Coordinates of C-alpha atoms (C1' of nucleotides) in Angstrom, one line a residue:
Chain A
M1 CA 6.0 0.2 63.6
L2 CA 3.8 -2.4 61.7
K3 CA 4.7 -5.9 62.4
K4 CA 4.4 -8.3 59.6
V5 CA 3.6 -11.8 60.7
E6 CA 3.8 -15.2 59.0
S7 CA 0.6 -15.2 56.9
V8 CA -2.1 -17.4 58.2
S9 CA -3.2 -19.2 55.0
C10 CA -6.7 -18.5 53.8
E11 CA -7.3 -22.1 53.5
E12 CA -6.8 -22.5 57.2
C13 CA -8.3 -19.2 58.3
H14 CA -11.0 -19.9 60.9
S15 CA -12.5 -16.4 60.3
R16 CA -13.1 -17.3 56.6
N17 CA -16.5 -18.9 57.4
N18 CA -17.8 -15.5 58.3
S19 CA -16.3 -13.9 55.4
L20 CA -17.2 -13.3 51.7
F21 CA -14.3 -15.5 50.8
K22 CA -16.2 -18.5 52.2
D23 CA -17.2 -20.2 49.0
L24 CA -14.3 -19.2 46.8
S25 CA -12.9 -21.8 44.5
D26 CA -9.6 -23.6 45.6
D27 CA -7.9 -21.9 42.7
H28 CA -8.9 -18.3 43.6
L29 CA -8.4 -19.0 47.3
C30 CA -4.9 -20.0 46.4
T31 CA -4.3 -16.8 44.4
I32 CA -5.4 -14.7 47.4
S33 CA -3.6 -16.7 50.0
E34 CA -0.3 -16.6 48.2
N35 CA -0.2 -12.9 47.6
K36 CA -1.7 -11.5 50.8
T37 CA 0.4 -10.3 53.7
C38 CA -0.5 -10.4 57.3
T39 CA 0.1 -7.8 59.9
K40 CA -0.3 -7.3 63.6
Y41 CA -1.7 -4.1 64.8
K42 CA -1.5 -2.8 68.4
K43 CA -4.5 -1.3 70.1
G44 CA -4.9 2.2 68.8
Q45 CA -2.9 1.8 65.6
V46 CA -4.5 3.0 62.5
I47 CA -5.0 0.6 59.6
F48 CA -5.8 3.1 56.9
Y49 CA -6.4 6.9 56.8
E50 CA -9.2 8.8 55.5
G51 CA -8.0 10.6 52.2
T52 CA -5.4 8.2 51.2
R53 CA -5.5 5.8 48.2
P54 CA -6.6 2.2 48.6
L55 CA -4.1 -0.2 47.3
G56 CA -6.0 -3.4 48.3
L57 CA -8.4 -5.0 50.6
F58 CA -8.1 -5.6 54.4
C59 CA -9.6 -8.7 55.8
V60 CA -9.9 -8.9 59.6
N61 CA -8.4 -12.1 61.0
E62 CA -8.4 -11.2 64.7
G63 CA -9.5 -8.2 66.7
K64 CA -12.1 -5.4 66.7
I65 CA -11.9 -2.4 64.4
K66 CA -13.6 0.9 64.4
I67 CA -14.3 2.7 61.1
Y68 CA -14.6 6.5 61.6
K69 CA -14.6 9.8 59.9
D70 CA -13.3 13.2 61.1
G71 CA -16.0 15.8 61.2
S72 CA -15.6 19.5 60.7
Q73 CA -14.7 20.4 64.3
G74 CA -12.2 17.6 64.7
K75 CA -14.9 15.5 66.3
E76 CA -14.8 12.0 65.0
Q77 CA -17.9 10.0 64.0
I78 CA -17.8 6.3 64.3
I79 CA -19.6 4.8 61.3
N80 CA -19.0 1.1 61.6
F81 CA -17.2 -1.7 63.3
G82 CA -15.2 -4.6 61.9
K83 CA -14.9 -8.1 63.4
P84 CA -13.0 -11.2 62.3
G85 CA -14.1 -12.2 58.8
D86 CA -15.0 -8.6 57.8
F87 CA -13.7 -6.8 54.8
L88 CA -12.3 -3.3 55.3
G89 CA -11.9 -0.7 52.7
Y90 CA -13.5 -2.4 49.9
R91 CA -15.9 0.4 49.2
A92 CA -13.2 2.8 48.3
L93 CA -11.4 0.2 46.2
L94 CA -14.5 -0.6 44.2
S95 CA -15.6 3.1 43.7
E96 CA -12.1 3.9 42.8
E97 CA -12.1 6.8 45.3
L98 CA -9.8 7.8 48.2
Y99 CA -10.7 6.3 51.6
A100 CA -13.7 8.2 52.9
A101 CA -13.0 7.0 56.5
S102 CA -10.2 5.7 58.7
A103 CA -9.8 2.4 60.5
M104 CA -8.3 1.9 63.9
A105 CA -7.8 -1.2 66.0
L106 CA -9.7 -1.1 69.2
E107 CA -7.7 -3.9 70.6
D108 CA -4.6 -5.9 69.3
A109 CA -5.6 -7.2 65.9
K110 CA -4.3 -9.3 63.0
I111 CA -5.3 -8.2 59.6
C112 CA -4.6 -9.6 56.2
F113 CA -3.9 -7.4 53.1
V114 CA -4.9 -8.5 49.7
P115 CA -3.4 -6.5 46.9
K116 CA -5.9 -4.9 44.6
A117 CA -4.8 -6.8 41.5
D118 CA -5.5 -10.2 43.1
F119 CA -8.8 -9.0 44.5
M120 CA -9.8 -7.7 41.2
K121 CA -8.8 -10.9 39.5
V122 CA -11.3 -12.8 41.7
F123 CA -13.8 -10.1 41.2
L124 CA -13.6 -10.4 37.3
E125 CA -13.5 -14.1 37.2
D126 CA -15.8 -15.4 40.0
H127 CA -19.4 -14.4 39.2
Q128 CA -20.8 -15.9 42.3
F129 CA -18.4 -13.9 44.4
V130 CA -19.4 -10.6 42.7
K131 CA -23.0 -11.5 43.3
K132 CA -22.4 -12.1 47.0
L133 CA -20.3 -9.0 47.3
M134 CA -23.0 -6.9 45.7
K135 CA -25.6 -8.4 47.9
S136 CA -23.5 -7.6 50.9
V137 CA -22.8 -4.0 49.8
C138 CA -26.5 -3.4 49.2
H139 CA -27.3 -4.8 52.6
E140 CA -24.8 -2.5 54.1
M141 CA -26.5 0.4 52.4
G142 CA -29.7 -0.5 54.0
I143 CA -28.1 -0.4 57.4
L144 CA -26.6 3.0 56.8
E145 CA -30.1 4.3 55.7
S146 CA -31.5 3.0 59.0
K147 CA -28.7 4.9 60.8
I148 CA -29.8 8.1 59.0
I149 CA -33.3 7.7 60.3
N150 CA -32.1 7.0 63.8
L151 CA -30.0 10.1 63.8
A152 CA -32.6 12.3 62.1
Q153 CA -35.5 11.4 64.3
K154 CA -34.5 10.0 67.5
S155 CA -33.5 11.7 70.7
V156 CA -30.0 11.1 72.1
R157 CA -31.5 8.9 74.8
E158 CA -33.3 6.7 72.3
R159 CA -30.1 6.6 70.1
L160 CA -28.0 5.5 73.0
A161 CA -30.3 2.7 73.8
T162 CA -30.3 1.6 70.2
T163 CA -26.4 1.7 70.1
L164 CA -26.2 -0.3 73.2
L165 CA -28.4 -3.0 71.6
L166 CA -26.6 -3.0 68.4
L167 CA -23.2 -3.3 70.1
K168 CA -24.7 -6.3 72.0
E169 CA -25.6 -7.9 68.8
T170 CA -22.0 -7.4 67.3
Y171 CA -19.9 -7.9 70.4
S172 CA -21.9 -9.7 73.0
M173 CA -20.3 -12.1 75.6
E174 CA -22.5 -14.3 77.9
T175 CA -21.8 -13.5 81.5
S176 CA -24.0 -15.5 83.9
G177 CA -27.2 -14.9 82.1
S178 CA -26.8 -11.3 81.0
Q179 CA -24.9 -10.0 78.2
M180 CA -21.7 -8.0 78.3
I181 CA -20.6 -5.7 75.5
D182 CA -17.1 -7.0 75.1
I183 CA -15.3 -4.1 73.5
A184 CA -13.0 -1.5 74.7
L185 CA -15.0 1.6 74.0
S186 CA -14.3 4.9 75.8
R187 CA -17.3 7.0 76.8
E188 CA -16.1 9.3 74.1
D189 CA -16.2 6.6 71.5
L190 CA -19.7 5.8 72.5
A191 CA -20.5 9.5 72.2
N192 CA -19.0 9.4 68.8
I193 CA -21.3 6.7 67.7
V194 CA -24.4 8.2 69.1
G195 CA -23.5 11.7 67.9
T196 CA -23.5 13.6 71.2
A197 CA -21.2 15.0 73.9
T198 CA -19.3 12.6 76.2
E199 CA -20.9 14.1 79.3
T200 CA -24.4 13.4 77.9
V201 CA -23.4 9.7 77.4
I202 CA -22.3 9.5 81.0
R203 CA -25.4 11.0 82.4
L204 CA -27.7 8.8 80.3
L205 CA -25.8 5.6 81.2
A206 CA -26.1 6.7 84.8
E207 CA -29.9 7.0 84.3
F208 CA -30.1 3.6 82.6
K209 CA -28.3 2.1 85.6
V210 CA -30.8 3.6 87.9
E211 CA -33.5 2.1 85.9
Q212 CA -31.8 -1.3 86.1
L213 CA -31.4 -1.5 82.3
I214 CA -27.7 -1.9 82.4
A215 CA -24.8 -2.4 84.8
T216 CA -21.2 -1.4 84.4
E217 CA -18.0 -3.0 85.3
G218 CA -15.3 -0.4 84.8
K219 CA -15.8 0.6 81.2
K220 CA -17.5 -2.5 80.2
I221 CA -21.4 -2.3 79.9
I222 CA -23.6 -5.3 80.8
I223 CA -27.1 -5.4 79.4
L224 CA -29.6 -6.3 82.0
N225 CA -32.9 -5.6 80.4
P226 CA -32.7 -5.6 76.6
K227 CA -36.5 -5.4 76.2
G228 CA -36.5 -2.3 78.4
L229 CA -33.9 -0.8 76.2
A230 CA -35.6 -1.8 73.1
K231 CA -38.7 0.0 74.4
I232 CA -36.7 3.2 74.9
A233 CA -35.0 2.8 71.5
D234 CA -38.4 2.5 70.0
F235 CA -37.3 0.1 67.3
Y236 CA -39.5 1.0 64.4
G237 CA -42.5 0.9 66.9
Chain B
M1 CA -54.9 4.3 38.6
L2 CA -51.5 3.7 36.9
K3 CA -51.4 4.8 33.3
K4 CA -49.2 2.6 31.1
V5 CA -47.9 4.5 28.1
E6 CA -46.3 3.4 24.9
S7 CA -42.7 2.5 25.8
V8 CA -39.9 4.9 25.0
S9 CA -37.3 2.6 23.6
C10 CA -34.1 2.6 25.5
E11 CA -32.2 3.1 22.3
E12 CA -33.9 6.5 21.8
C13 CA -34.2 7.4 25.5
H14 CA -32.5 10.8 26.1
S15 CA -32.1 10.1 29.7
R16 CA -29.9 7.1 29.0
N17 CA -26.7 9.1 28.8
N18 CA -27.1 9.9 32.5
S19 CA -27.7 6.3 33.3
L20 CA -25.9 3.2 34.1
F21 CA -27.4 1.7 30.9
K22 CA -25.3 4.1 28.9
D23 CA -22.6 1.8 27.4
L24 CA -24.7 -1.4 27.2
S25 CA -24.2 -3.5 24.1
D26 CA -26.8 -3.2 21.5
D27 CA -27.9 -6.8 22.3
H28 CA -28.4 -6.2 26.0
L29 CA -30.0 -2.8 25.4
C30 CA -32.5 -4.6 23.1
T31 CA -33.3 -7.2 25.7
I32 CA -34.1 -4.4 28.2
S33 CA -35.9 -2.3 25.8
E34 CA -38.2 -5.0 24.6
N35 CA -39.3 -6.3 28.0
K36 CA -39.6 -3.1 29.9
T37 CA -42.8 -1.3 30.5
C38 CA -43.3 2.5 30.8
T39 CA -45.7 4.1 33.2
K40 CA -46.9 7.6 33.9
Y41 CA -47.2 8.7 37.6
K42 CA -49.0 11.8 38.7
K43 CA -47.6 14.1 41.4
G44 CA -47.9 12.4 44.7
Q45 CA -48.3 8.8 43.4
V46 CA -46.2 6.1 45.0
I47 CA -44.0 4.1 42.8
F48 CA -43.1 1.5 45.3
Y49 CA -43.8 0.9 49.0
E50 CA -41.4 0.1 51.8
G51 CA -41.8 -3.4 52.9
T52 CA -43.0 -4.9 49.6
R53 CA -41.0 -7.2 47.4
P54 CA -39.1 -5.7 44.4
L55 CA -40.0 -7.4 41.2
G56 CA -37.7 -5.4 39.0
L57 CA -35.9 -2.1 38.5
F58 CA -37.3 1.3 37.9
C59 CA -35.6 3.7 35.7
V60 CA -36.6 7.4 35.7
N61 CA -37.4 8.8 32.3
E62 CA -39.0 12.0 33.3
G63 CA -39.8 13.7 36.6
K64 CA -38.5 14.1 40.1
I65 CA -38.8 11.4 42.7
K66 CA -38.4 11.3 46.5
I67 CA -37.1 8.2 48.3
Y68 CA -38.2 8.1 51.9
K69 CA -38.7 5.9 54.9
D70 CA -41.3 6.1 57.6
G71 CA -39.9 6.6 61.0
S72 CA -41.3 5.3 64.3
Q73 CA -43.6 8.2 65.0
G74 CA -45.1 8.4 61.5
K75 CA -42.7 11.1 60.5
E76 CA -41.1 10.4 57.3
Q77 CA -37.4 10.8 56.5
I78 CA -36.3 11.7 53.0
I79 CA -33.2 9.7 52.1
N80 CA -32.6 10.5 48.5
F81 CA -33.9 12.0 45.3
G82 CA -34.2 10.5 41.8
K83 CA -34.0 12.4 38.6
P84 CA -34.1 11.3 34.8
G85 CA -31.6 8.5 34.2
D86 CA -31.5 7.3 37.8
F87 CA -32.2 3.7 38.9
L88 CA -34.7 3.2 41.7
G89 CA -35.0 0.2 43.9
Y90 CA -31.9 -1.6 42.6
R91 CA -30.6 -1.9 46.2
A92 CA -33.4 -4.2 47.5
L93 CA -33.3 -6.2 44.1
L94 CA -29.7 -6.9 44.6
S95 CA -29.6 -7.5 48.3
E96 CA -32.8 -9.8 47.8
E97 CA -34.6 -7.9 50.5
L98 CA -37.8 -6.2 50.8
Y99 CA -37.8 -2.4 49.9
A100 CA -36.4 -0.5 52.8
A101 CA -37.9 2.8 51.6
S102 CA -40.7 4.1 49.5
A103 CA -40.6 6.2 46.3
M104 CA -43.0 9.0 45.4
A105 CA -43.2 11.2 42.3
L106 CA -42.8 14.9 43.3
E107 CA -44.2 16.0 40.0
D108 CA -45.8 14.1 37.1
A109 CA -43.2 11.5 36.0
K110 CA -42.6 8.8 33.4
I111 CA -40.8 5.8 34.7
C112 CA -39.8 2.5 33.1
F113 CA -39.9 -0.8 34.7
V114 CA -37.4 -3.5 33.9
P115 CA -38.4 -7.0 35.1
K116 CA -35.9 -8.6 37.4
A117 CA -35.0 -11.5 35.1
D118 CA -33.9 -9.2 32.3
F119 CA -32.0 -7.0 34.6
M120 CA -30.3 -10.0 36.1
K121 CA -29.4 -11.3 32.6
V122 CA -27.5 -8.2 31.9
F123 CA -26.0 -8.3 35.4
L124 CA -24.8 -11.9 34.8
E125 CA -23.5 -11.4 31.3
D126 CA -22.1 -7.9 31.1
H127 CA -19.0 -7.5 33.3
Q128 CA -18.4 -3.9 32.5
F129 CA -22.0 -3.2 33.6
V130 CA -21.4 -4.9 36.9
K131 CA -18.3 -3.1 37.5
K132 CA -20.0 0.3 36.8
L133 CA -22.9 -0.6 38.9
M134 CA -20.8 -1.7 41.8
K135 CA -18.8 1.5 41.5
S136 CA -21.9 3.5 41.6
V137 CA -23.3 1.6 44.6
C138 CA -20.0 2.1 46.5
H139 CA -20.1 5.8 45.6
E140 CA -23.6 6.1 46.9
M141 CA -22.5 4.5 50.2
G142 CA -20.0 7.2 50.7
I143 CA -22.7 9.8 50.2
L144 CA -24.8 8.1 52.9
E145 CA -21.8 8.1 55.3
S146 CA -21.5 11.8 54.8
K147 CA -25.1 12.3 55.5
I148 CA -24.6 10.4 58.8
I149 CA -21.9 12.8 59.9
N150 CA -24.0 15.7 58.9
L151 CA -26.9 14.5 61.0
A152 CA -24.7 13.5 64.0
Q153 CA -22.6 16.5 64.2
K154 CA -24.2 19.6 62.6
S155 CA -26.9 21.8 64.0
V156 CA -30.2 22.1 62.3
R157 CA -29.1 25.6 60.9
E158 CA -26.0 24.0 59.3
R159 CA -27.9 21.0 58.0
L160 CA -30.5 23.2 56.4
A161 CA -27.8 25.2 54.7
T162 CA -26.1 22.0 53.5
T163 CA -29.4 20.7 52.2
L164 CA -30.2 23.8 50.2
L165 CA -26.8 23.6 48.6
L166 CA -27.2 19.9 47.7
L167 CA -30.7 20.5 46.3
K168 CA -29.3 23.2 44.2
E169 CA -26.7 20.8 42.9
T170 CA -29.3 18.3 41.9
Y171 CA -32.1 20.5 40.8
S172 CA -30.8 23.9 39.9
M173 CA -32.2 26.1 37.3
E174 CA -30.5 29.4 36.1
T175 CA -32.7 32.4 36.9
S176 CA -31.0 35.6 35.8
G177 CA -27.8 34.9 37.5
S178 CA -29.0 33.2 40.6
Q179 CA -29.9 29.6 41.1
M180 CA -33.5 28.5 41.8
I181 CA -34.1 25.1 43.3
D182 CA -36.6 23.8 40.8
I183 CA -38.5 21.2 42.7
A184 CA -41.8 21.1 44.4
L185 CA -40.9 20.6 48.0
S186 CA -43.1 21.5 50.9
R187 CA -41.6 23.0 54.0
E188 CA -42.5 19.7 55.6
D189 CA -40.5 17.8 53.0
L190 CA -37.7 20.1 53.6
A191 CA -37.9 19.3 57.4
N192 CA -38.0 15.6 56.6
I193 CA -34.7 15.8 54.7
V194 CA -33.0 17.9 57.3
G195 CA -34.5 16.0 60.3
T196 CA -36.2 18.8 62.2
A197 CA -39.7 20.3 62.7
T198 CA -41.5 22.1 60.0
E199 CA -41.7 25.3 62.0
T200 CA -38.0 25.3 62.6
V201 CA -37.4 25.1 58.8
I202 CA -39.7 28.1 58.3
R203 CA -38.0 30.1 61.0
L204 CA -34.5 29.3 59.6
L205 CA -35.5 30.1 56.1
A206 CA -36.8 33.5 57.3
E207 CA -33.4 34.1 59.0
F208 CA -31.5 33.2 55.7
K209 CA -33.8 35.7 53.9
V210 CA -32.9 38.4 56.2
E211 CA -29.3 37.5 55.8
Q212 CA -29.7 37.8 52.0
L213 CA -28.6 34.2 51.5
I214 CA -31.7 33.1 49.8
A215 CA -35.0 34.5 48.4
T216 CA -38.3 32.8 48.0
E217 CA -41.0 32.9 45.3
G218 CA -43.9 31.1 46.7
K219 CA -42.5 27.7 47.7
K220 CA -39.5 27.9 45.4
I221 CA -36.2 28.9 46.9
I222 CA -33.6 31.0 45.1
I223 CA -30.1 30.7 46.2
L224 CA -28.6 34.2 46.3
N225 CA -25.3 33.6 48.1
P226 CA -24.0 30.1 47.9
K227 CA -20.7 30.9 49.4
G228 CA -22.5 32.4 52.5
L229 CA -24.5 29.2 52.8
A230 CA -21.4 27.1 52.5
K231 CA -19.8 29.0 55.3
I232 CA -22.8 28.2 57.5
A233 CA -22.9 24.6 56.3
D234 CA -19.3 24.4 57.2
F235 CA -18.4 22.0 54.4
Y236 CA -15.8 19.9 56.0
G237 CA -14.0 23.1 57.0
Chain C
dC1 C1' 5.2 6.8 91.2
dG2 C1' 3.7 10.5 88.5
dA3 C1' 1.6 12.4 84.4
dA4 C1' -1.9 12.1 81.3
dA5 C1' -5.9 10.5 79.7
dC6 C1' -10.3 9.3 81.0
dC7 C1' -14.4 9.6 83.8
dT8 C1' -17.9 12.0 86.5
dT9 C1' -20.9 15.6 88.5
dG10 C1' -22.7 20.4 88.8
dA11 C1' -24.3 24.8 87.0
dT12 C1' -25.6 27.5 83.2
dA13 C1' -27.0 28.6 78.6
dT14 C1' -29.6 27.7 74.3
dA15 C1' -31.1 25.7 70.1
dC16 C1' -34.8 23.3 69.0
dT17 C1' -39.4 21.2 69.9
dT18 C1' -44.0 21.5 70.9
dC19 C1' -48.5 23.5 71.2
dA20 C1' -51.7 26.9 69.7
dA21 C1' -53.8 30.2 66.8
dG22 C1' -54.1 32.8 62.7
dT23 C1' -53.1 33.5 57.6
dT24 C1' -52.3 32.3 53.1
dG25 C1' -52.6 29.4 49.2
dA26 C1' -54.2 25.5 46.1
dG27 C1' -57.5 22.4 44.4
dT28 C1' -62.5 21.3 43.7
dG29 C1' -67.2 21.3 42.6
dG30 C1' -71.2 24.0 41.8
Chain D
dC1 C1' -65.0 31.4 37.4
dC2 C1' -66.0 32.1 41.9
dA3 C1' -66.5 30.4 46.5
dC4 C1' -65.5 26.9 49.6
dT5 C1' -62.5 23.8 52.0
dC6 C1' -58.6 21.7 53.4
dA7 C1' -53.9 21.6 53.5
dA8 C1' -49.8 24.2 53.8
dC9 C1' -47.6 28.0 55.7
dT10 C1' -46.3 31.3 59.3
dT11 C1' -45.7 33.6 63.9
dG12 C1' -45.7 33.5 68.9
dA13 C1' -45.0 31.7 73.6
dA14 C1' -43.5 28.2 76.7
dG15 C1' -41.0 24.1 77.8
dT16 C1' -37.1 20.9 77.5
dA17 C1' -33.3 18.1 76.1
dT18 C1' -28.9 18.6 75.3
dA19 C1' -24.5 21.3 74.8
dT20 C1' -21.0 23.7 77.0
dC21 C1' -17.9 25.2 80.5
dA22 C1' -15.7 24.2 84.7
dA23 C1' -13.6 21.5 88.3
dG24 C1' -12.6 17.4 90.8
dG25 C1' -11.9 12.3 91.0
dT26 C1' -10.1 8.0 89.0
dT27 C1' -7.8 4.8 86.2
dT28 C1' -4.1 3.5 83.2
dC29 C1' 0.4 3.2 81.7
dG30 C1' 5.2 4.2 80.9

DNA sequence: CGAAACCTTGATATACTTCAAGTTGAGTGG
DNA sequence: CCACTCAACTTGAAGTATATCAAGGTTTCG
């Protein structure tokens, strides 16, 4: 099922500049590079499952990933996205717990796997790396806290607007002036980010279209009026 | 306004066993202990404000603290609670950002303040401490993720039940067999945890009373039937 | 080309919010 | 210590955003 591919070396990895491995010493980089494996995932393939034990760190080389949890009624909740350069699954690795979420490729992806031992070696020896990692983790926590406020206090309409803007930030692609959200999300996925029903997402998107805030091309969404959306989203206004 | 008190030394601090400072070397403990200050806060006093710069770490010696953010319409959202032994504000300190939330004493409290420099000294020198801290932070992140699912997928009724059970875990007090939630929370506070209107909390609590799940004594809530509440909360069922 | 998954629209139901008014309780100053 | 005041709590009634159920249309993919 999984297709191992010839490892891209970390030294040559173009995604490394966006990654926490950016400023690693040659020595440590070599440790990682020599011991990691590199795997191709097809769209829809799961990279790791909630409830299983983490054996190492995943590092996205190519592709777009969703991180999600299964809620009580079998309805999934999308918590986060991964893009090239991002670490996946480090949280469970460092808290020494089971994965609290699953990760799935939203499109064909290439992902490197660094065994726990090698990652921990760097963790123990490179103090700058730990500091950066800690900084990043704490920053992530702040983002999660904002998500909590959004969910607790905003209407679905507001949350959908917020989500569209956030997706634009992460996955935007210039299209003759306006910004297309370049990610293969089903309406159901969108609903699972916002925390609502699929039908509601569809209805609200239709409203946004009438209001000239967005346009759609098939499943792809184009942001026409970000300021208008921001007003609806009520960004900390 | 703030009342500095003679510092409790960390060496003698009874809350330290619940804290991340538990296994610090004598040397480092001494550094912290000598440089920290200790302050008394009255009920309702703010310990730090959202949007300000963190200058050090707060460590709760006595009392109960709420951590909250102000949402867009002036409605606050309670994100977390602090109890003796807990660190406050380390997230912003480590991510080198402004405080993303405020902290307020829910009852009279005694809180120590460790200047950033001394905390960072320990952070840089004690590898075991960093590992424990990282573990703790990553664990906290998992909790936040669960909160996101709860907010996104559960009804207010389910969330209230969940919240009551979580509060029981954190602040329970045995009262002739049943468990009282021993914390001075207004109905509005409760609403600001659950993410709903005050009136809704009141109505749902009334329902829970009829269903013999809880009892109230003034503002205090007594959990009569935790299993019944868990069934409503639908803990990952 | 056919089946399955996904998208869309409509009708109905309801959990929750909001507004309004009355009651209780807690804290303060005389 | 009592009375006064303001905040917190409570109940009711009306409105609404969103969920749910149902059915038809469209894309995707083997």
